[in-house]
Coordinates of C-alpha atoms and ligand atoms in Angstrom, one line a residue:
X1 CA -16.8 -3.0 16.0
X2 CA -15.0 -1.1 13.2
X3 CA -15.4 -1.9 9.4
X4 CA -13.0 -3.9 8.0
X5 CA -10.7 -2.0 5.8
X6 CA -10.8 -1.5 2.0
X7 CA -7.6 -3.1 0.1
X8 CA -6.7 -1.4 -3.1
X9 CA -5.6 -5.0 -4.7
X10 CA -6.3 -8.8 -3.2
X11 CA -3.7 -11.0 -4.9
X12 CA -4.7 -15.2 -5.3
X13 CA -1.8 -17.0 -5.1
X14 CA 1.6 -17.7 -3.2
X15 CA 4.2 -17.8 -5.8
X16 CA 6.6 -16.5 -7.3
X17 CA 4.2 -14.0 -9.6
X18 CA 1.8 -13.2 -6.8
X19 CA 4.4 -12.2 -4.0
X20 CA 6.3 -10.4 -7.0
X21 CA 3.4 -8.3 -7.9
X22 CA 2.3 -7.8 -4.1
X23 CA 6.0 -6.2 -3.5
X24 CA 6.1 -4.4 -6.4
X25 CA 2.2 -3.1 -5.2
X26 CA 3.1 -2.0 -1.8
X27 CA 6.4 -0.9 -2.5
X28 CA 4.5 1.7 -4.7
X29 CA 1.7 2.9 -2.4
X30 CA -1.5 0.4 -2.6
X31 CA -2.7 -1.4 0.2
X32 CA -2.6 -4.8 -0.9
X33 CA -3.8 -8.3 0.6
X34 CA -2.4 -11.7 -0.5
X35 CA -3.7 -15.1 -0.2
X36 CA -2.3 -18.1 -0.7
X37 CA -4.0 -21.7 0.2
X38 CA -1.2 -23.5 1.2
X39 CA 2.6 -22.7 2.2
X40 CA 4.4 -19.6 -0.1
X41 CA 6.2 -21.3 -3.2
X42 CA 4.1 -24.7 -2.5
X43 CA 3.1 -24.8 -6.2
X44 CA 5.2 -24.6 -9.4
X45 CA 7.5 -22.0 -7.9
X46 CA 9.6 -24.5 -6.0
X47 CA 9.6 -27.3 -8.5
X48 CA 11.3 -25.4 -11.2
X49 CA 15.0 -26.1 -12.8
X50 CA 16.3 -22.8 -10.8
X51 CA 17.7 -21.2 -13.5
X52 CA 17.7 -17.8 -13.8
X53 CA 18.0 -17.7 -17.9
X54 CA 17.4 -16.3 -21.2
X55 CA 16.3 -19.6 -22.7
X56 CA 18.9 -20.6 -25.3
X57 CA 16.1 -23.4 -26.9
X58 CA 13.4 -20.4 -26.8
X59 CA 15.8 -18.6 -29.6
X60 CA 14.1 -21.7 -32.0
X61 CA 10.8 -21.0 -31.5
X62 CA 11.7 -17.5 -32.8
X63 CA 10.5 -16.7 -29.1
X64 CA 13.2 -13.0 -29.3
X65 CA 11.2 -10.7 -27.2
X66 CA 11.0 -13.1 -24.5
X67 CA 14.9 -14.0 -24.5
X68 CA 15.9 -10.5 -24.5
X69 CA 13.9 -9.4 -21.4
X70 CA 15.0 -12.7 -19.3
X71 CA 18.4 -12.1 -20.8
X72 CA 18.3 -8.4 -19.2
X73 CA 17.0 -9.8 -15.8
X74 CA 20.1 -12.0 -15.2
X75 CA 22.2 -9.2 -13.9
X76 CA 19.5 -7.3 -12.2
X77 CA 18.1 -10.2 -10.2
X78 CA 21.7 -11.3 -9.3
X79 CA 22.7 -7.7 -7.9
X80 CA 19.5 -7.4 -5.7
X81 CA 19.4 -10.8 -4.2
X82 CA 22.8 -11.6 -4.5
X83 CA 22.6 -14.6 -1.7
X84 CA 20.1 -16.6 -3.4
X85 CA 21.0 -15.9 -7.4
X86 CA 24.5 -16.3 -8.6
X87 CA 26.1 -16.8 -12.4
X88 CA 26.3 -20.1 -13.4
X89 CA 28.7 -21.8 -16.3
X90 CA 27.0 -24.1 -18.7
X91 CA 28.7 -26.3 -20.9
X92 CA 27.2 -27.6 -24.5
X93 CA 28.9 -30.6 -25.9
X94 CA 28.5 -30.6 -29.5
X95 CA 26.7 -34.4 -30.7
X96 CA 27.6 -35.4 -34.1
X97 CA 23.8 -35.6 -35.8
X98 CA 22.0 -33.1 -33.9
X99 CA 22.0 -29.4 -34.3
X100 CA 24.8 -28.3 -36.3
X101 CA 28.2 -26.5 -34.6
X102 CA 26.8 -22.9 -36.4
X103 CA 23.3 -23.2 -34.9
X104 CA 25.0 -23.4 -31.7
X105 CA 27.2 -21.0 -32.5
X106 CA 24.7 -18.2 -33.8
X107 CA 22.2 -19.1 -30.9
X108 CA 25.1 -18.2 -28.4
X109 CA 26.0 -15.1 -30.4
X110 CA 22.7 -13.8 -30.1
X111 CA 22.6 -15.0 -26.3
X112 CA 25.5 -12.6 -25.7
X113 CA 24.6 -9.6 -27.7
X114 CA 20.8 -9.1 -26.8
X115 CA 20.7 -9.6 -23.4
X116 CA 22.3 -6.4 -21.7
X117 CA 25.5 -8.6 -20.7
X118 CA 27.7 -7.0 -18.7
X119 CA 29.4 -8.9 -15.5
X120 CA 28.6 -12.1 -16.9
X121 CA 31.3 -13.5 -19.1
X122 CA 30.9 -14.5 -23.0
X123 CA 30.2 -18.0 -24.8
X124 CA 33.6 -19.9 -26.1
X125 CA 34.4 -23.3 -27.4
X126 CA 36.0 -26.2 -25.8
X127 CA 38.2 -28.6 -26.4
X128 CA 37.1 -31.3 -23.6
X129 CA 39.9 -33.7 -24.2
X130 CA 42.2 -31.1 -22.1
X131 CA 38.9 -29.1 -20.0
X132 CA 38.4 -30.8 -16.9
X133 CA 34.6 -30.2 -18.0
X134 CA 35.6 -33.4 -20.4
X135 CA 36.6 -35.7 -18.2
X136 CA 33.2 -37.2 -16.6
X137 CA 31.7 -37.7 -20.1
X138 CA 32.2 -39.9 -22.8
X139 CA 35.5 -39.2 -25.3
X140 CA 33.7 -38.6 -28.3
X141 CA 32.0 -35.4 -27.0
X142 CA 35.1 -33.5 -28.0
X143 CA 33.9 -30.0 -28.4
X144 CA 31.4 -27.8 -26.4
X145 CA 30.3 -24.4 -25.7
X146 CA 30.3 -22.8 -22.5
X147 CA 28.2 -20.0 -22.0
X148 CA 26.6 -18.4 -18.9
X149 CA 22.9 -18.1 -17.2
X150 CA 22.5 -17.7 -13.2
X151 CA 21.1 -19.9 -11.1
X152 CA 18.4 -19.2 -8.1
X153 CA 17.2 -20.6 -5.3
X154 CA 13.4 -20.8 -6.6
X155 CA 11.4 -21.0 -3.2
X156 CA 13.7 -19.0 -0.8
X157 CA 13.1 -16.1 -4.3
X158 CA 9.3 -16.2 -3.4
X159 CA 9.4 -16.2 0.4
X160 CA 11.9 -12.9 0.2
X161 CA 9.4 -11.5 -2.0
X162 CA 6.6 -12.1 1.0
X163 CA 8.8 -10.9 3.6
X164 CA 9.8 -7.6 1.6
X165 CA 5.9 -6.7 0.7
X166 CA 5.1 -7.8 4.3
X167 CA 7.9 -5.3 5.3
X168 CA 6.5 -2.8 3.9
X169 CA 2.7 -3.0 4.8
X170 CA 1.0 -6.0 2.9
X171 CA -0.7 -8.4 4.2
X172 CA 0.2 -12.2 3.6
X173 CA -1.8 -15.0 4.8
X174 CA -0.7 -18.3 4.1
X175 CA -3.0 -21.8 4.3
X176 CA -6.1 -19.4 3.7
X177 CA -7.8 -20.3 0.9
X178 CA -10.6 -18.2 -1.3
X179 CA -13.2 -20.0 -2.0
X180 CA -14.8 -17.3 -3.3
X181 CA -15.0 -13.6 -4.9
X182 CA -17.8 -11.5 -6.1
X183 CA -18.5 -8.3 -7.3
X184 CA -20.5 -5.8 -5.3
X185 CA -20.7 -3.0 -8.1
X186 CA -16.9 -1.6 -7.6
X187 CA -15.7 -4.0 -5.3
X188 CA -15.0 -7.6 -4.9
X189 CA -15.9 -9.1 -1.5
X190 CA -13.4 -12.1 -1.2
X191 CA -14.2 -15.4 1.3
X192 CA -11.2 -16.8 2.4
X193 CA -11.1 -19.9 4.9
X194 CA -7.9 -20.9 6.5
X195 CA -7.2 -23.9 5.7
X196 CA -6.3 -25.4 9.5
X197 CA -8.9 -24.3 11.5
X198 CA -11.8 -24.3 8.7
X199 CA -12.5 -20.4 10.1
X200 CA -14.1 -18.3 7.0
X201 CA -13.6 -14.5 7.1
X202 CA -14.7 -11.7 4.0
X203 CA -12.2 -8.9 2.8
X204 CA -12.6 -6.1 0.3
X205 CA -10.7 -4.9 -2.7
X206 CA -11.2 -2.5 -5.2
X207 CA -9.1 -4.9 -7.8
X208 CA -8.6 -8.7 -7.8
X209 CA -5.5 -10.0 -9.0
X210 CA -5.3 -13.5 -9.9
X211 CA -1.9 -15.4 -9.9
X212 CA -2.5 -18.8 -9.4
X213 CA -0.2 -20.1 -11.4
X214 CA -1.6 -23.6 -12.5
X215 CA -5.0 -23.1 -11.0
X216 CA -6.0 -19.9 -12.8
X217 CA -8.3 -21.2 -15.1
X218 CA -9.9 -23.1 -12.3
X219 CA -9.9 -20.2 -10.3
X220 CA -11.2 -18.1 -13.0
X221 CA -14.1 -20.5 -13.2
X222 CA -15.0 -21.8 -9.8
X223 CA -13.7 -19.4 -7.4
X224 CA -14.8 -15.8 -9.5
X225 CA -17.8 -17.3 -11.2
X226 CA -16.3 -16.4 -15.2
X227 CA -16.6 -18.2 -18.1
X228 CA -13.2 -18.0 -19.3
X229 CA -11.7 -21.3 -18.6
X230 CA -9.6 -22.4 -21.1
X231 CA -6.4 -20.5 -20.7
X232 CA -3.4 -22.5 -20.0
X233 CA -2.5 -25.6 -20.9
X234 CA -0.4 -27.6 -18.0
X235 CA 2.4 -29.0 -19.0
X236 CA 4.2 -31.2 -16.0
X237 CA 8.0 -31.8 -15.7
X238 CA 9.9 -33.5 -13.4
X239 CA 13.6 -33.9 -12.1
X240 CA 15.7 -36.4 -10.5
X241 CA 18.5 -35.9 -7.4
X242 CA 21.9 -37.8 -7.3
X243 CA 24.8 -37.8 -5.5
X244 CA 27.7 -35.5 -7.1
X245 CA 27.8 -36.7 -10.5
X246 CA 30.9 -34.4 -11.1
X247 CA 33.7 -31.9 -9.0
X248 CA 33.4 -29.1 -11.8
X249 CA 31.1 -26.0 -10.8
X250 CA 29.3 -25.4 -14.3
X251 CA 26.3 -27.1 -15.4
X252 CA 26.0 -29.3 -18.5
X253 CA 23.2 -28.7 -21.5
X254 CA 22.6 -31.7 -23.0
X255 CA 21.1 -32.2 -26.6
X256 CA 18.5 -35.3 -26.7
X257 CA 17.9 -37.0 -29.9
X258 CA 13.9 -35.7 -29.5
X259 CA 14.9 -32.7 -29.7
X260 CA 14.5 -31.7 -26.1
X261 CA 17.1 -30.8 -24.1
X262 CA 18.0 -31.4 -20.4
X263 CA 20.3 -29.8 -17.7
X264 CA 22.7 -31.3 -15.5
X265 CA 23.2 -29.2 -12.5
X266 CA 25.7 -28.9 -9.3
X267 CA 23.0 -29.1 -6.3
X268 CA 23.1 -28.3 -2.7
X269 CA 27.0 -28.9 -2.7
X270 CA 26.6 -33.2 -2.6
X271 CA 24.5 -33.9 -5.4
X272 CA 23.3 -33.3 -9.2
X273 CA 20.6 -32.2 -10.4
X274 CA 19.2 -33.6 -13.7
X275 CA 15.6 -32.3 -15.2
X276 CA 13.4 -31.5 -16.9
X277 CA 10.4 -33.5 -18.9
X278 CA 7.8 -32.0 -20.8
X279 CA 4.5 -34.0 -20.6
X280 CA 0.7 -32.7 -20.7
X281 CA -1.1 -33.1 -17.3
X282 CA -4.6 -33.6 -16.5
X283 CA -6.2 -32.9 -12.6
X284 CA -5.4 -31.5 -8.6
X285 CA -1.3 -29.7 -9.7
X286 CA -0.4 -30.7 -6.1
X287 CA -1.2 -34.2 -7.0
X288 CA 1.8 -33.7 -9.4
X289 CA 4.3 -36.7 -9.0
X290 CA 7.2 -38.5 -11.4
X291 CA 6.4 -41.3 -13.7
X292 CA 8.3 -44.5 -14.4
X293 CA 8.8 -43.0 -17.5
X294 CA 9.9 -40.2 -16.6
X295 CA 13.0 -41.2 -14.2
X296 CA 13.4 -44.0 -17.3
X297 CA 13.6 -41.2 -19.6
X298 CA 15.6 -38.7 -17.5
X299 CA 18.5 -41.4 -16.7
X300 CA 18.5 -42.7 -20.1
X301 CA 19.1 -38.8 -21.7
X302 CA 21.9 -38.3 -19.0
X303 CA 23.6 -41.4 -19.6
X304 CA 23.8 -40.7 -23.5
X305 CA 26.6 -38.5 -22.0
X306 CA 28.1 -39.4 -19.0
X307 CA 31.0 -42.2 -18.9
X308 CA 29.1 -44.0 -16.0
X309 CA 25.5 -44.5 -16.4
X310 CA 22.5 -43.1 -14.6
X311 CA 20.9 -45.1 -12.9
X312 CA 17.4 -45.4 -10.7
X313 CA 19.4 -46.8 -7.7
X314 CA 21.4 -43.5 -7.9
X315 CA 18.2 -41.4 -7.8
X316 CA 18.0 -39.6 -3.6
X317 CA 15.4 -37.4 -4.9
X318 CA 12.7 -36.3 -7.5
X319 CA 10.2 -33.2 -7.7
X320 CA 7.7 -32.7 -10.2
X321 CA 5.9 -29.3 -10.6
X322 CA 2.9 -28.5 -13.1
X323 CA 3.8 -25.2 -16.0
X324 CA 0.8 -22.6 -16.2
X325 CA 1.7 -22.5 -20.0
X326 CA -0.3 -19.6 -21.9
X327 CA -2.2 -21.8 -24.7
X328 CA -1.1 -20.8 -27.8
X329 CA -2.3 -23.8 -29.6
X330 CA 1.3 -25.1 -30.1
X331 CA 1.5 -28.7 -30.8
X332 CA 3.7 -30.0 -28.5
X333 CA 4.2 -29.4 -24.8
X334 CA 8.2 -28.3 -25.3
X335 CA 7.0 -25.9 -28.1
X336 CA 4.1 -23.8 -26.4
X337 CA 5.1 -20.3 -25.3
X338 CA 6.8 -19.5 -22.0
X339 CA 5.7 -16.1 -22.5
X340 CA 3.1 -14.2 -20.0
X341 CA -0.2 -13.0 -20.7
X342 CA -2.3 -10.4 -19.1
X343 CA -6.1 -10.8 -19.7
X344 CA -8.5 -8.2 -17.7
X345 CA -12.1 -8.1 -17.3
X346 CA -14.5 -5.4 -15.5
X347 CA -13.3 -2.2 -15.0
X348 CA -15.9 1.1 -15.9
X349 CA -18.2 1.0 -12.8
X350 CA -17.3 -2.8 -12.5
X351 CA -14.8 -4.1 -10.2
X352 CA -11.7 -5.3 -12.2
X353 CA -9.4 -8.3 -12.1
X354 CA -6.3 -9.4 -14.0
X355 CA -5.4 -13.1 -15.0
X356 CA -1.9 -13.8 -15.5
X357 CA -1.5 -16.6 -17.7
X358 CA 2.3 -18.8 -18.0
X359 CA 5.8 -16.8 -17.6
X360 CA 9.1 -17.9 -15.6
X361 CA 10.7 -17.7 -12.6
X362 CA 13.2 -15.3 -14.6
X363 CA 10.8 -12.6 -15.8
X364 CA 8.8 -12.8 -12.1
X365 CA 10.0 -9.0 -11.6
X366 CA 9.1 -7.7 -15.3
X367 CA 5.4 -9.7 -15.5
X368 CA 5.1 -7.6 -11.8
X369 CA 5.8 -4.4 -13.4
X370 CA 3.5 -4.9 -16.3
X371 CA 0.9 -6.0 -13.9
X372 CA 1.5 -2.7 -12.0
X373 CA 1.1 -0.9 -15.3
X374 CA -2.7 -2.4 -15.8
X375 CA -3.5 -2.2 -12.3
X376 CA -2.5 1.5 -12.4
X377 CA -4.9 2.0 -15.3
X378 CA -7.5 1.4 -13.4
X379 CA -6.8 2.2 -9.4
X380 CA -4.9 5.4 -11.1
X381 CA -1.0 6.0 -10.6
X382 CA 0.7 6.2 -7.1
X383 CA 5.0 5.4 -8.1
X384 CA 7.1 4.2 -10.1
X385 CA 9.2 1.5 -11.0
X386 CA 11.3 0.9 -8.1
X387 CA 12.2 -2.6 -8.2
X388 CA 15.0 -2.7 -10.4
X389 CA 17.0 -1.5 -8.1
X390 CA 16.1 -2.6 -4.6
X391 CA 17.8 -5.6 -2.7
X392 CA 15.9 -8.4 -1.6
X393 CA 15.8 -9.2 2.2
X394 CA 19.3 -10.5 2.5
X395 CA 20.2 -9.4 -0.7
X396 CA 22.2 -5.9 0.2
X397 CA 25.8 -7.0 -0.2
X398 CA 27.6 -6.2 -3.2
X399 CA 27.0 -8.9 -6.3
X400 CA 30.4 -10.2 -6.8
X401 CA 31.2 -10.4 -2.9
X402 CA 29.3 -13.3 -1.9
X403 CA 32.8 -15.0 0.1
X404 CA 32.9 -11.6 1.9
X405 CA 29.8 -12.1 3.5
X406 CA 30.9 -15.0 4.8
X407 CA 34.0 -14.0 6.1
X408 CA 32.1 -11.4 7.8
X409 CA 29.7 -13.5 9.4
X410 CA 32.4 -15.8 10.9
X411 CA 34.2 -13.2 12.6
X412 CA 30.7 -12.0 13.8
X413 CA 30.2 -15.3 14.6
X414 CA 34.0 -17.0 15.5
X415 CA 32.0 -20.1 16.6
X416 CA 30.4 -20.9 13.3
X417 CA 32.4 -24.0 11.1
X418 CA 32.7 -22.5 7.4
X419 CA 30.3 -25.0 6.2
X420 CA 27.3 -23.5 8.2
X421 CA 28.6 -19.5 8.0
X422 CA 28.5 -20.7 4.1
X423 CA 24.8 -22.1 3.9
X424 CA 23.3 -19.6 6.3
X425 CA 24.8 -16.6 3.7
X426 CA 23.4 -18.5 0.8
X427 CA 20.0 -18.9 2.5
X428 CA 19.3 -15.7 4.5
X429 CA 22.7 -13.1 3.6
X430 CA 22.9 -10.8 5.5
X431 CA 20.1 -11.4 7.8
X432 CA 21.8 -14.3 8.9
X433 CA 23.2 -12.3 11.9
X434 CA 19.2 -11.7 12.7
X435 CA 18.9 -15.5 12.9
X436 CA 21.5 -15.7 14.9
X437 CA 21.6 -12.7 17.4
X438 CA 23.2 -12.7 20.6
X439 CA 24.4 -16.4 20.2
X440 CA 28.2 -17.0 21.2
X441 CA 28.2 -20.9 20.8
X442 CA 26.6 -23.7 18.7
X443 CA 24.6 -24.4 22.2
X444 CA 23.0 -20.9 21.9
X445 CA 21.4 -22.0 18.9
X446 CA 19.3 -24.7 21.0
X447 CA 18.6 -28.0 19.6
X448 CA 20.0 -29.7 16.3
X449 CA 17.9 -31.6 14.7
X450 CA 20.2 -33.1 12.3
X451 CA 23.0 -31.8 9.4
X452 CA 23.0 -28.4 11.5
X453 CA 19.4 -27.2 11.3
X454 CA 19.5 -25.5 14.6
X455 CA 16.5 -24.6 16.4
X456 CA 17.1 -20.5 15.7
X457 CA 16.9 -21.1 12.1
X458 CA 13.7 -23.1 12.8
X459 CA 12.3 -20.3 15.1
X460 CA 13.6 -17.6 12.6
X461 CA 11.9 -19.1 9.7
X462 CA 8.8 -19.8 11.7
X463 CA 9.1 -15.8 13.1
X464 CA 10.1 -14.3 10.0
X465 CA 9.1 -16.5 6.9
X466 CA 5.7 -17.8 7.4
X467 CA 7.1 -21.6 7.8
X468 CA 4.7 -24.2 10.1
X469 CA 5.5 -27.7 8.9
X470 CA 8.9 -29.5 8.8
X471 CA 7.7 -29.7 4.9
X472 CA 7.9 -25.8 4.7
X473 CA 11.7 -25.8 6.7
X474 CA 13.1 -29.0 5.1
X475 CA 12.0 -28.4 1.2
X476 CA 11.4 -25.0 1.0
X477 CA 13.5 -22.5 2.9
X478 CA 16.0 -24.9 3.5
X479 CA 17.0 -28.1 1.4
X480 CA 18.1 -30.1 4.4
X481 CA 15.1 -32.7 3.5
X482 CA 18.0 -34.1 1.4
X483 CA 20.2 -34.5 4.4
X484 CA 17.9 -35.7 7.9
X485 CA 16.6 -39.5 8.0
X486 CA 13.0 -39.6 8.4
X487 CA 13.2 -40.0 11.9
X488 CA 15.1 -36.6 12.4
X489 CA 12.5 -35.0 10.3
X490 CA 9.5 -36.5 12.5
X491 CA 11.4 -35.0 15.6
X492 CA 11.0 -31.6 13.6
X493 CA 7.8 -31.8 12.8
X494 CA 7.2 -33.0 16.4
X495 CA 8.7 -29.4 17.5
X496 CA 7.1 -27.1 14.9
X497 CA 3.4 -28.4 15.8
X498 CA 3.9 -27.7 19.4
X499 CA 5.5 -23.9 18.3
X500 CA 2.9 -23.4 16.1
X501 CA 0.3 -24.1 18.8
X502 CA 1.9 -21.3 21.3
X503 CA 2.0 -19.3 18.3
X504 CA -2.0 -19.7 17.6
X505 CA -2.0 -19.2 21.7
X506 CA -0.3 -16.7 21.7
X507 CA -1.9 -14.4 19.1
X508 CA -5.9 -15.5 20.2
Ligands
FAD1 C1 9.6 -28.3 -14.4 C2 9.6 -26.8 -14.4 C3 10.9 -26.2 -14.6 C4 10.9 -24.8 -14.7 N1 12.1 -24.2 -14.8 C5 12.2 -22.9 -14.8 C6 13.5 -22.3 -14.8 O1 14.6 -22.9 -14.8 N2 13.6 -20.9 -14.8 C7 12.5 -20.2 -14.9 O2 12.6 -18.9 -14.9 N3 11.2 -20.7 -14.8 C8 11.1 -22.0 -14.8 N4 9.9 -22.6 -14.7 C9 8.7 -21.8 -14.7 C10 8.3 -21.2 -13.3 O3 8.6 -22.2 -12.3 C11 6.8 -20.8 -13.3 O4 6.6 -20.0 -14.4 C12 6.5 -20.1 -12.0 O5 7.0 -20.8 -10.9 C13 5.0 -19.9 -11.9 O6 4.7 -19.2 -10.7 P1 3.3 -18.8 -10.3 O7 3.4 -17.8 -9.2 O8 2.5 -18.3 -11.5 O9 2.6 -20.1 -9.9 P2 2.7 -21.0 -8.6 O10 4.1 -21.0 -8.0 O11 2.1 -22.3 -8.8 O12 1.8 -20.1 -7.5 C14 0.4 -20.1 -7.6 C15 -0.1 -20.3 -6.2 O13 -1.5 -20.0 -6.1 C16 -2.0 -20.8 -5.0 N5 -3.5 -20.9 -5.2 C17 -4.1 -21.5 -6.2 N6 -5.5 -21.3 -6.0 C18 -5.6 -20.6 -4.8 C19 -6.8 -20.2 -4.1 N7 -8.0 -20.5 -4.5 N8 -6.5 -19.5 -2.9 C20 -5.3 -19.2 -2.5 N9 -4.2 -19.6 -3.2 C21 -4.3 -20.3 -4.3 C22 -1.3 -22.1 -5.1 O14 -1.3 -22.8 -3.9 C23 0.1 -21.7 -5.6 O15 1.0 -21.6 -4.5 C24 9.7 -24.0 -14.6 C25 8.5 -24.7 -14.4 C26 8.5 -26.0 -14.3 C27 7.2 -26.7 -14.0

């Protein structure tokens, strides 16, 4: 029986920052395994807001260095995934009482001049008694600011990031746990059990990286054996779904008399999003869930400025997700940094590993390259930078030519209505025409299981994107949860068990 081989890095953790750094890795040369317990994205990475932003309430925690790199990653991220990322309007209505029209105004200036803006258009005022953005608020919001920030499709980011490092020669292994890692002079020897079948299995790595997101500290602590545990402080916030609040495609930043601020976002075409809370969280992250007071407190801050009230009966849909927040002994939960944090230990003749602590869905691709930067100090250097300028999966169509794709894929595809040739670009671009091959019909995509979730996009994500529950397809590489009744989604899950089976047949 031959050895098992050496990997140059073992990554902990599924989301966004693990598959980030496990692309940028391979991409540049290592050999590189990741882990992750559960599905990719299961964790904070799909329970985010989705923007893609600078972090105009950042600018007031003097938080500049921050700002100006997720500022620069707007336009970068948008040209290399393209499907998935996309500039988004948001509108500011001014509230008599709370920050003061030049706060607003000097904030915005420094959002457009930082930042590296090119494609995206600059801030300007409003006069919402004659912008349609007026009319589903209250009159006496009578000015506002629009400005922009892009938007992303949070979970579908990470899993392109898995497919792209698998692509290229990693190794991803989802519902495999580790349980443990220990050094062996310059090597770590990781125990990973997968989580379905209980099986245990050991790998090698010259360097550990751990990305856990919310369970670092607990990883840092149980899993590697330190006595570092006090790292992040969790911070959990939560959204609501409801129907289509509003017709107008730009998103509304809303000022709350705390202080805080919430978003009020277009969503998956029928609905509005509305989110986020900032409250400090105690236990399991996946035990996460929204409080009374939290839906009490969302509705209420929404309905400070829309004519018609939110209300609970409106809610279709809530998600709560936990923030790895780097503890810098702020008071409050809304004030501690999002900022990353790199912390290594070992290294000379021990084997090393690198914590990352906090960071955003926006700065994923930066925290990756100063990760690479660290890992390179010790492993030595193989590339470059490279990501910068590399399409996701998908993600190689030109930025501003989204409606071409689709055009293109329906006379590929002559069969498809718009509304599916228009969510299979969004999710998959232009490997779309992978998912659906040969097919000449809506019957050659096999069953339909409900809202046109057709059995080749099942079979595609369970081929291609590591999917094996009706969870992973309904709430994570797709949204269609929002759209099949439970008993659809049973009949799903039905399906995927028995594929999943021939698939564990199949490969034993
Ligand atoms: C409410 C909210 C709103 C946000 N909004 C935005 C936003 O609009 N824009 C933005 O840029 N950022 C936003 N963020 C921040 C962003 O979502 C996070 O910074 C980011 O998702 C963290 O990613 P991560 O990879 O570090 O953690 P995670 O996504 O949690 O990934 C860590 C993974 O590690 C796995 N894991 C843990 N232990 C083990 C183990 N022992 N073995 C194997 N796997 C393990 C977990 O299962 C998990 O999947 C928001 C966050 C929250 C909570």
């Amino acid at each position: 029986m031959s050895a098992s081989p050496i990997h140059d890095i073992f990554v902990i953790g599924g989301g966004i920052n693990g598959c980030g750094i496990a692309r940028d890795a391979v991409g540049r040369g290592f050999s590189v395994f990741l882990a992750e317990m559960n599905d990719l994205a299961s964790g904070t990475s799909s329970g985010s807001t989705k923007l893609i932003h600078g972090g105009l309430r950042y600018l007031e925690f003097y938080e500049f260095r921050l700002v100006r790199e997720a500022l620069m990653e707007r336009e970068t991220l948008w040209k290399n995934a393209p499907h998935i990322i996309w500039p988004m309007r948001f509108v500011l209505p001014y509230a008599k009482g709370l920050r003061p029209a030049w706060l607003i105004r000097l904030g915005l200036f420094l959002y457009d001049h930082i930042g590296g803006r090119k494609l995206l258009p600059a801030t300007k005022t409003l006069d919402m008694a004659n912008d349609p953005a007026g009319k589903p608020l209250k009159p006496l919001f009578r000015k506002a600011f629009e400005y922009s920030d892009g938007w992303v499709n949070d979970a579908r980011l990470v899993a392109l990031n898995a497919r792209d490092a698998a692509d290229r020669g990693a190794t991803i292994r989802t519902r495999t746990k580790v349980i443990s890692a220990r050094r062996e002079g310059e090597l770590w020897t990781v125990r990973l059990e997968n989580t379905q079948t209980g099986d245990t299995e050991e790998v090698k790595a010259r360097l550990l990286v751990n990305a856990a997101g919310p369970w670092v500290d607990h990883v840092l602590s149980a899993t590697v054996g330190l006595n570092d545990v006090h790292n992040v402080r969790l911070v959990q916030g939560s959204h609501i779904v409801i129907s289509k609040k509003f017709d107008d495609p730009r998103a509304y930043f809303f000022q709350n008399k705390d202080g805080r601020i919430i978003f009020a976002i277009p969503y998956e075409e029928e609905f509005t999003l509305i989110g986020t809370t900032d409250q400090d969280f105690s236990g399991d992250p996946h035990d996460v869930k929204i409080s009374d007071a939290e839906i009490d407190y969302l509705c209420a801050a929404a309905s400070e400025y829309f004519a018609q009230p939110v209300k609970r009966p409106d809610i279709v849909w809530t998600y709560s997700a936990v923030r790895p927040l780097y503890d810098d002994g702020a008071s409050k939960a809304q004030e501690a940094t999002r900022d990353y944090v790199l912390k290594t230990d070992g290294g000379d003749g021990t084997a090393p590993i690198i914590n990352t602590f906090g960071g955003k869905i926006t700065t994923y691709r930066r925290l990756s390259e100063s990760m690479l930067e660290k890992i390179e100090g010790f492993l030595g250097k193989r590339g470059k930078p490279w990501t910068a300028n590399a399409p996701l999966p998908g993600g190689d169509f030109p930025a501003s030519g989204f409606d071409a794709e689709v055009a293109k894929l329906k006379t590929a595809y002559p069969f498809l209505d718009a509304r599916l040739a228009r969510r299979l670009t969004r999710l998959y671009g232009t490997r779309a025409r992978m998912l659906l091959g040969l097919a000449r019909s809506n019957a050659d995509l096999g069953r339909n299981f409900g809202a046109d979730l057709y059995e080749a996009e099942v079979r595609y994500l369970v081929q291609n994107e590591w999917a094996m529950t009706a969870e992973d397809v309904l709430w994570r590489r797709t949204k269609r949860g929002l759209q099949l009744s439970r008993e659809q989604a049973a009949a799903l899950d039905e399906f995927m068990r028995g594929i999943s089976r021939r698939h564990v047949a199949a490969a034993e």
